[in-house]
PDB file of C-alpha atoms in Angstrom:
ATOM      1  CA  UNK A  10     -27.535  -5.245  12.026  1.00  0.00           C
ATOM      2  CA  UNK A  11     -25.464  -8.427  11.827  1.00  0.00           C
ATOM      3  CA  UNK A  12     -24.884  -7.849   8.107  1.00  0.00           C
ATOM      4  CA  UNK A  13     -23.872  -4.237   8.744  1.00  0.00           C
ATOM      5  CA  UNK A  14     -21.489  -5.343  11.482  1.00  0.00           C
ATOM      6  CA  UNK A  15     -19.788  -7.838   9.175  1.00  0.00           C
ATOM      7  CA  UNK A  16     -19.562  -5.252   6.392  1.00  0.00           C
ATOM      8  CA  UNK A  17     -18.072  -2.758   8.824  1.00  0.00           C
ATOM      9  CA  UNK A  18     -15.313  -5.221   9.759  1.00  0.00           C
ATOM     10  CA  UNK A  19     -14.762  -5.934   6.062  1.00  0.00           C
ATOM     11  CA  UNK A  20     -14.512  -2.199   5.386  1.00  0.00           C
ATOM     12  CA  UNK A  21     -12.075  -1.574   8.223  1.00  0.00           C
ATOM     13  CA  UNK A  22      -9.844  -4.491   7.215  1.00  0.00           C
ATOM     14  CA  UNK A  23      -9.884  -3.328   3.591  1.00  0.00           C
ATOM     15  CA  UNK A  24      -9.098   0.210   4.703  1.00  0.00           C
ATOM     16  CA  UNK A  25      -6.129  -1.049   6.717  1.00  0.00           C
ATOM     17  CA  UNK A  26      -4.842  -2.950   3.694  1.00  0.00           C
ATOM     18  CA  UNK A  27      -5.093   0.236   1.637  1.00  0.00           C
ATOM     19  CA  UNK A  28      -3.227   2.122   4.353  1.00  0.00           C
ATOM     20  CA  UNK A  29      -0.355  -0.370   4.467  1.00  0.00           C
ATOM     21  CA  UNK A  30       0.001  -0.245   0.681  1.00  0.00           C
ATOM     22  CA  UNK A  31      -0.496   3.505   0.268  1.00  0.00           C
ATOM     23  CA  UNK A  32       1.755   4.521   3.164  1.00  0.00           C
ATOM     24  CA  UNK A  33       4.734   3.210   1.207  1.00  0.00           C
ATOM     25  CA  UNK A  34       3.611   5.088  -1.904  1.00  0.00           C
ATOM     26  CA  UNK A  35       3.037   8.233   0.149  1.00  0.00           C
ATOM     27  CA  UNK A  36       6.466   7.959   1.731  1.00  0.00           C
ATOM     28  CA  UNK A  37       8.216   7.602  -1.638  1.00  0.00           C
ATOM     29  CA  UNK A  38       6.209  10.386  -3.261  1.00  0.00           C
ATOM     30  CA  UNK A  39       6.550  12.710  -0.305  1.00  0.00           C
ATOM     31  CA  UNK A  40      10.312  12.346   0.173  1.00  0.00           C
ATOM     32  CA  UNK A  41      11.656  11.483  -3.261  1.00  0.00           C
ATOM     33  CA  UNK A  42       9.026  13.323  -5.266  1.00  0.00           C
ATOM     34  CA  UNK A  43       8.670  10.156  -7.364  1.00  0.00           C
ATOM     35  CA  UNK A  44       5.178   8.980  -8.243  1.00  0.00           C
ATOM     36  CA  UNK A  45       6.035   5.295  -8.474  1.00  0.00           C
ATOM     37  CA  UNK A  46       3.407   3.809 -10.773  1.00  0.00           C
ATOM     38  CA  UNK A  47       5.086   0.413 -10.336  1.00  0.00           C
ATOM     39  CA  UNK A  48       4.135   0.432  -6.649  1.00  0.00           C
ATOM     40  CA  UNK A  49       1.050  -1.646  -7.405  1.00  0.00           C
ATOM     41  CA  UNK A  50       3.296  -4.163  -9.162  1.00  0.00           C
ATOM     42  CA  UNK A  51       5.383  -4.541  -6.006  1.00  0.00           C
ATOM     43  CA  UNK A  52       2.140  -5.249  -4.152  1.00  0.00           C
ATOM     44  CA  UNK A  53       1.220  -7.868  -6.777  1.00  0.00           C
ATOM     45  CA  UNK A  54       4.643  -9.521  -6.613  1.00  0.00           C
ATOM     46  CA  UNK A  55       4.393  -9.708  -2.830  1.00  0.00           C
ATOM     47  CA  UNK A  56       1.172 -11.700  -3.198  1.00  0.00           C
ATOM     48  CA  UNK A  57       2.502 -14.018  -5.920  1.00  0.00           C
ATOM     49  CA  UNK A  58       5.831 -14.667  -4.182  1.00  0.00           C
ATOM     50  CA  UNK A  59       4.094 -15.395  -0.860  1.00  0.00           C
ATOM     51  CA  UNK A  60       1.830 -17.834  -2.701  1.00  0.00           C
ATOM     52  CA  UNK A  61       4.767 -19.649  -4.294  1.00  0.00           C
ATOM     53  CA  UNK A  62       6.644 -19.833  -1.001  1.00  0.00           C
ATOM     54  CA  UNK A  63       3.694 -21.341   0.870  1.00  0.00           C
ATOM     55  CA  UNK A  64       3.058 -23.854  -1.912  1.00  0.00           C
ATOM     56  CA  UNK A  65       6.617 -25.177  -2.306  1.00  0.00           C
ATOM     57  CA  UNK A  66       9.234 -23.873   0.083  1.00  0.00           C
ATOM     58  CA  UNK A  67       7.952 -22.197   3.260  1.00  0.00           C
ATOM     59  CA  UNK A  68       4.760 -23.745   4.663  1.00  0.00           C
ATOM     60  CA  UNK A  69       4.692 -21.324   7.605  1.00  0.00           C
ATOM     61  CA  UNK A  70       2.220 -18.590   6.589  1.00  0.00           C
ATOM     62  CA  UNK A  71       3.732 -15.549   8.327  1.00  0.00           C
ATOM     63  CA  UNK A  72       7.302 -16.523   7.535  1.00  0.00           C
ATOM     64  CA  UNK A  73       6.413 -16.798   3.854  1.00  0.00           C
ATOM     65  CA  UNK A  74       4.870 -13.322   3.894  1.00  0.00           C
ATOM     66  CA  UNK A  75       7.905 -11.829   5.638  1.00  0.00           C
ATOM     67  CA  UNK A  76      10.312 -13.457   3.174  1.00  0.00           C
ATOM     68  CA  UNK A  77       8.187 -12.275   0.247  1.00  0.00           C
ATOM     69  CA  UNK A  78       8.185  -8.744   1.670  1.00  0.00           C
ATOM     70  CA  UNK A  79      11.987  -8.744   1.945  1.00  0.00           C
ATOM     71  CA  UNK A  80      12.353 -10.053  -1.620  1.00  0.00           C
ATOM     72  CA  UNK A  81      10.065  -7.306  -2.922  1.00  0.00           C
ATOM     73  CA  UNK A  82      11.968  -4.702  -0.901  1.00  0.00           C
ATOM     74  CA  UNK A  83      15.243  -5.865  -2.456  1.00  0.00           C
ATOM     75  CA  UNK A  84      13.651  -5.651  -5.897  1.00  0.00           C
ATOM     76  CA  UNK A  85      12.538  -2.105  -5.081  1.00  0.00           C
ATOM     77  CA  UNK A  86      16.121  -1.364  -4.053  1.00  0.00           C
ATOM     78  CA  UNK A  87      17.397  -2.526  -7.453  1.00  0.00           C
ATOM     79  CA  UNK A  88      14.758  -0.415  -9.225  1.00  0.00           C
ATOM     80  CA  UNK A  89      15.664   2.716  -7.271  1.00  0.00           C
ATOM     81  CA  UNK A  90      19.439   2.394  -7.557  1.00  0.00           C
ATOM     82  CA  UNK A  91      19.650   1.015 -11.073  1.00  0.00           C
ATOM     83  CA  UNK A  92      16.768   2.735 -12.846  1.00  0.00           C
ATOM     84  CA  UNK A  93      15.214   5.614 -10.933  1.00  0.00           C
ATOM     85  CA  UNK A  94      18.288   7.284  -9.442  1.00  0.00           C
ATOM     86  CA  UNK A  95      19.695   8.337 -12.858  1.00  0.00           C
ATOM     87  CA  UNK A  96      16.351  10.044 -13.649  1.00  0.00           C
ATOM     88  CA  UNK A  97      16.087  12.284 -10.572  1.00  0.00           C
ATOM     89  CA  UNK A  98      17.512  15.262 -12.472  1.00  0.00           C
ATOM     90  CA  UNK A  99      15.259  14.708 -15.494  1.00  0.00           C
ATOM     91  CA  UNK A 100      11.972  15.666 -13.851  1.00  0.00           C
ATOM     92  CA  UNK A 101       8.747  13.875 -12.974  1.00  0.00           C
ATOM     93  CA  UNK A 102       7.647  12.962 -16.490  1.00  0.00           C
ATOM     94  CA  UNK A 103      10.566  10.614 -17.122  1.00  0.00           C
ATOM     95  CA  UNK A 104      10.029   8.924 -13.748  1.00  0.00           C
ATOM     96  CA  UNK A 105       6.316   8.458 -14.364  1.00  0.00           C
ATOM     97  CA  UNK A 106       6.949   6.985 -17.815  1.00  0.00           C
ATOM     98  CA  UNK A 107       9.681   4.710 -16.481  1.00  0.00           C
ATOM     99  CA  UNK A 108       7.632   3.331 -13.584  1.00  0.00           C
ATOM    100  CA  UNK A 109       4.533   3.009 -15.782  1.00  0.00           C
ATOM    101  CA  UNK A 110       6.575   0.938 -18.228  1.00  0.00           C
ATOM    102  CA  UNK A 111       7.966  -1.141 -15.373  1.00  0.00           C
ATOM    103  CA  UNK A 112       4.416  -1.874 -14.237  1.00  0.00           C
ATOM    104  CA  UNK A 113       3.643  -3.478 -17.598  1.00  0.00           C
ATOM    105  CA  UNK A 114       6.938  -5.385 -17.576  1.00  0.00           C
ATOM    106  CA  UNK A 115       6.137  -6.813 -14.130  1.00  0.00           C
ATOM    107  CA  UNK A 116       2.602  -7.581 -15.313  1.00  0.00           C
ATOM    108  CA  UNK A 117       3.860  -9.665 -18.240  1.00  0.00           C
ATOM    109  CA  UNK A 118       6.536 -11.365 -16.126  1.00  0.00           C
ATOM    110  CA  UNK A 119       3.890 -12.368 -13.580  1.00  0.00           C
ATOM    111  CA  UNK A 120       1.700 -13.853 -16.303  1.00  0.00           C
ATOM    112  CA  UNK A 121       4.646 -15.895 -17.633  1.00  0.00           C
ATOM    113  CA  UNK A 122       5.656 -17.169 -14.194  1.00  0.00           C
ATOM    114  CA  UNK A 123       2.257 -17.741 -12.576  1.00  0.00           C
ATOM    115  CA  UNK A 124      -0.205 -17.870 -15.463  1.00  0.00           C
ATOM    116  CA  UNK A 125      -3.537 -16.118 -15.795  1.00  0.00           C
ATOM    117  CA  UNK A 126      -5.644 -18.146 -13.401  1.00  0.00           C
ATOM    118  CA  UNK A 127      -6.999 -16.704 -10.176  1.00  0.00           C
ATOM    119  CA  UNK A 128      -4.956 -18.001  -7.252  1.00  0.00           C
ATOM    120  CA  UNK A 129      -5.625 -17.983  -3.531  1.00  0.00           C
ATOM    121  CA  UNK A 130      -3.276 -17.944  -0.576  1.00  0.00           C
ATOM    122  CA  UNK A 131      -4.643 -20.449   1.917  1.00  0.00           C
ATOM    123  CA  UNK A 132      -4.873 -19.382   5.526  1.00  0.00           C
ATOM    124  CA  UNK A 133      -3.608 -21.634   8.326  1.00  0.00           C
ATOM    125  CA  UNK A 134      -6.320 -23.374  10.311  1.00  0.00           C
ATOM    126  CA  UNK A 135      -5.946 -21.104  13.340  1.00  0.00           C
ATOM    127  CA  UNK A 136      -6.704 -18.023  11.209  1.00  0.00           C
ATOM    128  CA  UNK A 137      -9.437 -19.431   8.977  1.00  0.00           C
ATOM    129  CA  UNK A 138     -12.172 -19.545  11.580  1.00  0.00           C
ATOM    130  CA  UNK A 139     -14.485 -16.980  13.142  1.00  0.00           C
ATOM    131  CA  UNK A 140     -14.933 -15.440  16.553  1.00  0.00           C
ATOM    132  CA  UNK A 141     -17.990 -14.176  18.433  1.00  0.00           C
ATOM    133  CA  UNK A 142     -17.930 -10.492  19.355  1.00  0.00           C
ATOM    134  CA  UNK A 143     -21.019  -8.975  21.018  1.00  0.00           C
ATOM    135  CA  UNK A 144     -23.114 -11.818  19.692  1.00  0.00           C
ATOM    136  CA  UNK A 145     -21.924 -11.411  16.096  1.00  0.00           C
ATOM    137  CA  UNK A 146     -19.592 -13.651  14.135  1.00  0.00           C
ATOM    138  CA  UNK A 147     -16.505 -12.108  12.530  1.00  0.00           C
ATOM    139  CA  UNK A 148     -13.637 -13.716  10.587  1.00  0.00           C
ATOM    140  CA  UNK A 149     -10.508 -13.960  12.735  1.00  0.00           C
ATOM    141  CA  UNK A 150      -8.172 -13.012   9.908  1.00  0.00           C
ATOM    142  CA  UNK A 151      -9.973  -9.781   9.067  1.00  0.00           C
ATOM    143  CA  UNK A 152      -9.864  -8.713  12.703  1.00  0.00           C
ATOM    144  CA  UNK A 153      -6.162  -9.553  12.730  1.00  0.00           C
ATOM    145  CA  UNK A 154      -5.604  -7.435   9.598  1.00  0.00           C
ATOM    146  CA  UNK A 155      -7.215  -4.486  11.378  1.00  0.00           C
ATOM    147  CA  UNK A 156      -4.814  -4.972  14.273  1.00  0.00           C
ATOM    148  CA  UNK A 157      -1.835  -5.236  11.921  1.00  0.00           C
ATOM    149  CA  UNK A 158      -2.865  -2.028  10.172  1.00  0.00           C
ATOM    150  CA  UNK A 159      -3.077  -0.195  13.485  1.00  0.00           C
ATOM    151  CA  UNK A 160       0.338  -1.518  14.495  1.00  0.00           C
ATOM    152  CA  UNK A 161       1.915  -0.467  11.184  1.00  0.00           C
ATOM    153  CA  UNK A 162       0.335   2.964  11.524  1.00  0.00           C
ATOM    154  CA  UNK A 163       1.647   3.386  15.067  1.00  0.00           C
ATOM    155  CA  UNK A 164       5.117   2.197  14.043  1.00  0.00           C
ATOM    156  CA  UNK A 165       5.303   4.571  11.066  1.00  0.00           C
ATOM    157  CA  UNK A 166       4.106   7.459  13.234  1.00  0.00           C
ATOM    158  CA  UNK A 167       6.789   6.681  15.817  1.00  0.00           C
ATOM    159  CA  UNK A 168       9.428   6.339  13.101  1.00  0.00           C
ATOM    160  CA  UNK A 169       8.503   9.661  11.532  1.00  0.00           C
ATOM    161  CA  UNK A 170       7.849  11.720  14.649  1.00  0.00           C
ATOM    162  CA  UNK A 171      10.131  10.314  17.363  1.00  0.00           C
ATOM    163  CA  UNK A 172      13.343   9.166  15.678  1.00  0.00           C
ATOM    164  CA  UNK A 173      16.320  10.890  14.085  1.00  0.00           C
ATOM    165  CA  UNK A 174      15.624   9.101  10.822  1.00  0.00           C
ATOM    166  CA  UNK A 175      12.087  10.451  10.904  1.00  0.00           C
ATOM    167  CA  UNK A 176      13.398  13.962  11.496  1.00  0.00           C
ATOM    168  CA  UNK A 177      15.623  13.598   8.436  1.00  0.00           C
ATOM    169  CA  UNK A 178      12.647  12.372   6.420  1.00  0.00           C
ATOM    170  CA  UNK A 179      10.541  15.365   7.482  1.00  0.00           C
ATOM    171  CA  UNK A 180      13.395  17.736   6.724  1.00  0.00           C
ATOM    172  CA  UNK A 181      13.927  16.099   3.350  1.00  0.00           C
ATOM    173  CA  UNK A 182      10.292  16.644   2.534  1.00  0.00           C
ATOM    174  CA  UNK A 183      10.736  20.382   3.102  1.00  0.00           C
ATOM    175  CA  UNK A 184      14.232  21.019   1.730  1.00  0.00           C
ATOM    176  CA  UNK A 185      16.354  18.228   0.246  1.00  0.00           C
ATOM    177  CA  UNK A 186      19.262  20.561  -0.563  1.00  0.00           C
ATOM    178  CA  UNK A 187      19.540  21.809   3.018  1.00  0.00           C
ATOM    179  CA  UNK A 188      19.558  18.263   4.376  1.00  0.00           C
ATOM    180  CA  UNK A 189      22.340  17.351   1.963  1.00  0.00           C
ATOM    181  CA  UNK A 190      24.255  20.487   2.955  1.00  0.00           C
ATOM    182  CA  UNK A 191      24.246  19.346   6.591  1.00  0.00           C
ATOM    183  CA  UNK A 192      26.412  16.389   5.645  1.00  0.00           C
ATOM    184  CA  UNK A 193      23.619  13.800   5.494  1.00  0.00           C
ATOM    185  CA  UNK A 194      23.868  11.283   2.669  1.00  0.00           C
ATOM    186  CA  UNK A 195      20.571  12.165   1.006  1.00  0.00           C
ATOM    187  CA  UNK A 196      20.996   9.411  -1.596  1.00  0.00           C
ATOM    188  CA  UNK A 197      21.173   6.811   1.161  1.00  0.00           C
ATOM    189  CA  UNK A 198      18.062   8.323   2.772  1.00  0.00           C
ATOM    190  CA  UNK A 199      16.226   8.176  -0.557  1.00  0.00           C
ATOM    191  CA  UNK A 200      17.237   4.549  -1.053  1.00  0.00           C
ATOM    192  CA  UNK A 201      16.163   3.641   2.493  1.00  0.00           C
ATOM    193  CA  UNK A 202      12.781   5.291   1.938  1.00  0.00           C
ATOM    194  CA  UNK A 203      12.268   3.412  -1.321  1.00  0.00           C
ATOM    195  CA  UNK A 204      13.276   0.178   0.421  1.00  0.00           C
ATOM    196  CA  UNK A 205      10.682   0.765   3.163  1.00  0.00           C
ATOM    197  CA  UNK A 206       8.062   1.592   0.538  1.00  0.00           C
ATOM    198  CA  UNK A 207       8.771  -1.660  -1.298  1.00  0.00           C
ATOM    199  CA  UNK A 208       8.671  -3.620   1.957  1.00  0.00           C
ATOM    200  CA  UNK A 209       5.242  -2.190   2.808  1.00  0.00           C
ATOM    201  CA  UNK A 210       3.934  -2.919  -0.697  1.00  0.00           C
ATOM    202  CA  UNK A 211       5.137  -6.526  -0.587  1.00  0.00           C
ATOM    203  CA  UNK A 212       3.791  -7.028   2.926  1.00  0.00           C
ATOM    204  CA  UNK A 213       0.449  -5.551   1.900  1.00  0.00           C
ATOM    205  CA  UNK A 214       0.254  -7.925  -1.048  1.00  0.00           C
ATOM    206  CA  UNK A 215       1.002 -10.914   1.142  1.00  0.00           C
ATOM    207  CA  UNK A 216      -1.601 -10.219   3.804  1.00  0.00           C
ATOM    208  CA  UNK A 217      -4.191  -9.096   1.227  1.00  0.00           C
ATOM    209  CA  UNK A 218      -3.907 -12.270  -0.861  1.00  0.00           C
ATOM    210  CA  UNK A 219      -6.149 -14.474   1.350  1.00  0.00           C
ATOM    211  CA  UNK A 220      -8.860 -11.780   1.277  1.00  0.00           C
ATOM    212  CA  UNK A 221      -8.706 -10.269  -2.211  1.00  0.00           C
ATOM    213  CA  UNK A 222      -7.178 -13.154  -4.163  1.00  0.00           C
ATOM    214  CA  UNK A 223      -4.292 -13.127  -6.649  1.00  0.00           C
ATOM    215  CA  UNK A 224      -5.038 -12.459 -10.312  1.00  0.00           C
ATOM    216  CA  UNK A 225      -3.635 -10.650 -13.373  1.00  0.00           C
ATOM    217  CA  UNK A 226      -4.371  -6.938 -13.255  1.00  0.00           C
ATOM    218  CA  UNK A 227      -4.702  -6.783  -9.478  1.00  0.00           C
ATOM    219  CA  UNK A 228      -1.821  -4.302  -9.354  1.00  0.00           C
ATOM    220  CA  UNK A 229      -3.568  -1.698 -11.511  1.00  0.00           C
ATOM    221  CA  UNK A 230      -6.839  -1.968  -9.613  1.00  0.00           C
ATOM    222  CA  UNK A 231      -5.040  -1.475  -6.314  1.00  0.00           C
ATOM    223  CA  UNK A 232      -2.823   1.306  -7.686  1.00  0.00           C
ATOM    224  CA  UNK A 233      -5.874   3.356  -8.687  1.00  0.00           C
ATOM    225  CA  UNK A 234      -7.331   3.163  -5.190  1.00  0.00           C
ATOM    226  CA  UNK A 235      -3.924   3.866  -3.635  1.00  0.00           C
ATOM    227  CA  UNK A 236      -3.597   7.025  -5.733  1.00  0.00           C
ATOM    228  CA  UNK A 237      -7.102   8.058  -4.683  1.00  0.00           C
ATOM    229  CA  UNK A 238      -6.133   7.572  -1.029  1.00  0.00           C
ATOM    230  CA  UNK A 239      -2.922   9.528  -1.592  1.00  0.00           C
ATOM    231  CA  UNK A 240      -4.804  12.458  -3.121  1.00  0.00           C
ATOM    232  CA  UNK A 241      -7.570  12.490  -0.508  1.00  0.00           C
ATOM    233  CA  UNK A 242      -5.219  12.186   2.468  1.00  0.00           C
ATOM    234  CA  UNK A 243      -2.750  14.773   1.241  1.00  0.00           C
ATOM    235  CA  UNK A 244       0.954  14.729   0.501  1.00  0.00           C
ATOM    236  CA  UNK A 245       3.343  14.247   3.410  1.00  0.00           C
ATOM    237  CA  UNK A 246       0.787  13.230   6.031  1.00  0.00           C
ATOM    238  CA  UNK A 247       0.648   9.698   7.442  1.00  0.00           C
ATOM    239  CA  UNK A 248      -2.412  10.656   9.478  1.00  0.00           C
ATOM    240  CA  UNK A 249      -4.092  11.929   6.321  1.00  0.00           C
ATOM    241  CA  UNK A 250      -3.241   8.685   4.535  1.00  0.00           C
ATOM    242  CA  UNK A 251      -4.621   6.698   7.462  1.00  0.00           C
ATOM    243  CA  UNK A 252      -7.919   8.620   7.553  1.00  0.00           C
ATOM    244  CA  UNK A 253      -8.294   8.539   3.776  1.00  0.00           C
ATOM    245  CA  UNK A 254      -7.649   4.783   3.702  1.00  0.00           C
ATOM    246  CA  UNK A 255     -10.427   4.170   6.211  1.00  0.00           C
ATOM    247  CA  UNK A 256     -12.833   6.453   4.340  1.00  0.00           C
ATOM    248  CA  UNK A 257     -12.124   4.830   0.975  1.00  0.00           C
ATOM    249  CA  UNK A 258     -12.356   1.375   2.558  1.00  0.00           C
ATOM    250  CA  UNK A 259     -15.771   2.229   3.998  1.00  0.00           C
ATOM    251  CA  UNK A 260     -17.016   3.752   0.739  1.00  0.00           C
ATOM    252  CA  UNK A 261     -15.688   0.881  -1.380  1.00  0.00           C
ATOM    253  CA  UNK A 262     -17.160  -1.852   0.824  1.00  0.00           C
ATOM    254  CA  UNK A 263     -20.579  -0.371   1.517  1.00  0.00           C
ATOM    255  CA  UNK A 264     -21.087   1.005  -2.000  1.00  0.00           C
ATOM    256  CA  UNK A 265     -20.266  -2.420  -3.474  1.00  0.00           C
ATOM    257  CA  UNK A 266     -22.793  -3.962  -1.098  1.00  0.00           C
ATOM    258  CA  UNK A 267     -25.626  -1.490  -1.682  1.00  0.00           C
ATOM    259  CA  UNK A 268     -24.825   0.042  -5.109  1.00  0.00           C
ATOM    260  CA  UNK A 269     -22.288  -2.221  -6.856  1.00  0.00           C
ATOM    261  CA  UNK A 270     -22.860  -0.661 -10.280  1.00  0.00           C
ATOM    262  CA  UNK A 271     -21.631   2.784  -9.219  1.00  0.00           C
ATOM    263  CA  UNK A 272     -19.203   1.985  -6.398  1.00  0.00           C
ATOM    264  CA  UNK A 273     -16.105   3.307  -8.183  1.00  0.00           C
ATOM    265  CA  UNK A 274     -18.021   6.376  -9.335  1.00  0.00           C
ATOM    266  CA  UNK A 275     -18.950   7.186  -5.729  1.00  0.00           C
ATOM    267  CA  UNK A 276     -15.297   7.033  -4.665  1.00  0.00           C
ATOM    268  CA  UNK A 277     -14.184   9.416  -7.409  1.00  0.00           C
ATOM    269  CA  UNK A 278     -17.024  11.809  -6.614  1.00  0.00           C
ATOM    270  CA  UNK A 279     -15.886  11.832  -3.004  1.00  0.00           C
ATOM    271  CA  UNK A 280     -12.328  12.542  -4.132  1.00  0.00           C
ATOM    272  CA  UNK A 281     -13.544  15.414  -6.297  1.00  0.00           C
ATOM    273  CA  UNK A 282     -15.491  16.914  -3.383  1.00  0.00           C
ATOM    274  CA  UNK A 283     -12.402  16.718  -1.154  1.00  0.00           C
ATOM    275  CA  UNK A 284     -10.221  18.402  -3.791  1.00  0.00           C
ATOM    276  CA  UNK A 285     -12.746  21.183  -4.324  1.00  0.00           C
ATOM    277  CA  UNK A 286     -13.011  21.933  -0.612  1.00  0.00           C
ATOM    278  CA  UNK A 287      -9.396  21.126   0.365  1.00  0.00           C
ATOM    279  CA  UNK A 288      -7.064  21.229  -2.679  1.00  0.00           C
ATOM    280  CA  UNK A 289      -4.117  19.882  -0.656  1.00  0.00           C
ATOM    281  CA  UNK A 290      -6.075  16.910   0.669  1.00  0.00           C
ATOM    282  CA  UNK A 291      -7.493  16.374   4.124  1.00  0.00           C
ATOM    283  CA  UNK A 292      -4.225  16.903   5.992  1.00  0.00           C
ATOM    284  CA  UNK A 293      -1.767  17.614   3.192  1.00  0.00           C
ATOM    285  CA  UNK A 294       0.889  20.260   3.479  1.00  0.00           C
ATOM    286  CA  UNK A 295       0.488  23.344   1.354  1.00  0.00           C
ATOM    287  CA  UNK A 296       2.853  23.337  -1.594  1.00  0.00           C
ATOM    288  CA  UNK A 297       4.435  26.600  -2.707  1.00  0.00           C
TER     289      UNK A 297
END
């Protein structure tokens, strides 16, 4: 039971990491209609930049992660304004090819700047220990990640459901032309959404680094799972993304513990079952 309890905490913390990363991807895809295949690269850069900051410039752990998240968000801003915006009228294929190419560019840049060795972001002493809960020992940092994920989820829900900006986002998801016709600068909304998506990706990379490590190719591995979460949860639903992230986190953690050889296969089978029974995802909005 102690092992199962530890694995459950590991699964929940991993699921929360997936939610933080995928919520940005879901936001960008749902509002802009852009499947940003470089989203995993933004996650990777968040981890690498946070590592460099803690090693040389900013010894304070959380400050380094926040600065790294802002830097990644600004990079996402440059990508959206300078590269993606001119392709909005060209259709999805050009955007997918562009972001897929960017992912490989970022991959090679990361290898040049940080090398190919596996790196680790060291936790501060106060977060590296364990705590007793109901007689079982759990890592403090993983419990904290669960709390952060819940806070991010609550904040995004409030932003989407209870603010004017959230109302514009929901309206833009349904009818971009109508929103623009009401005098709202839809380009600025799109840019803001992409900026938030980049911020979430960078933040996810920073807080995931002490748990998952930093290594070449981490962006593609995470992107695959993020796309799985996006498909299972359904387009345009933060609640769906949240539920799907927890489910995938549970499946990934427990399948790797009990059946490591077929863990990825189990996740894709689950995704296939969801798509057969609910083609729009668990809570996705019907398209068309």
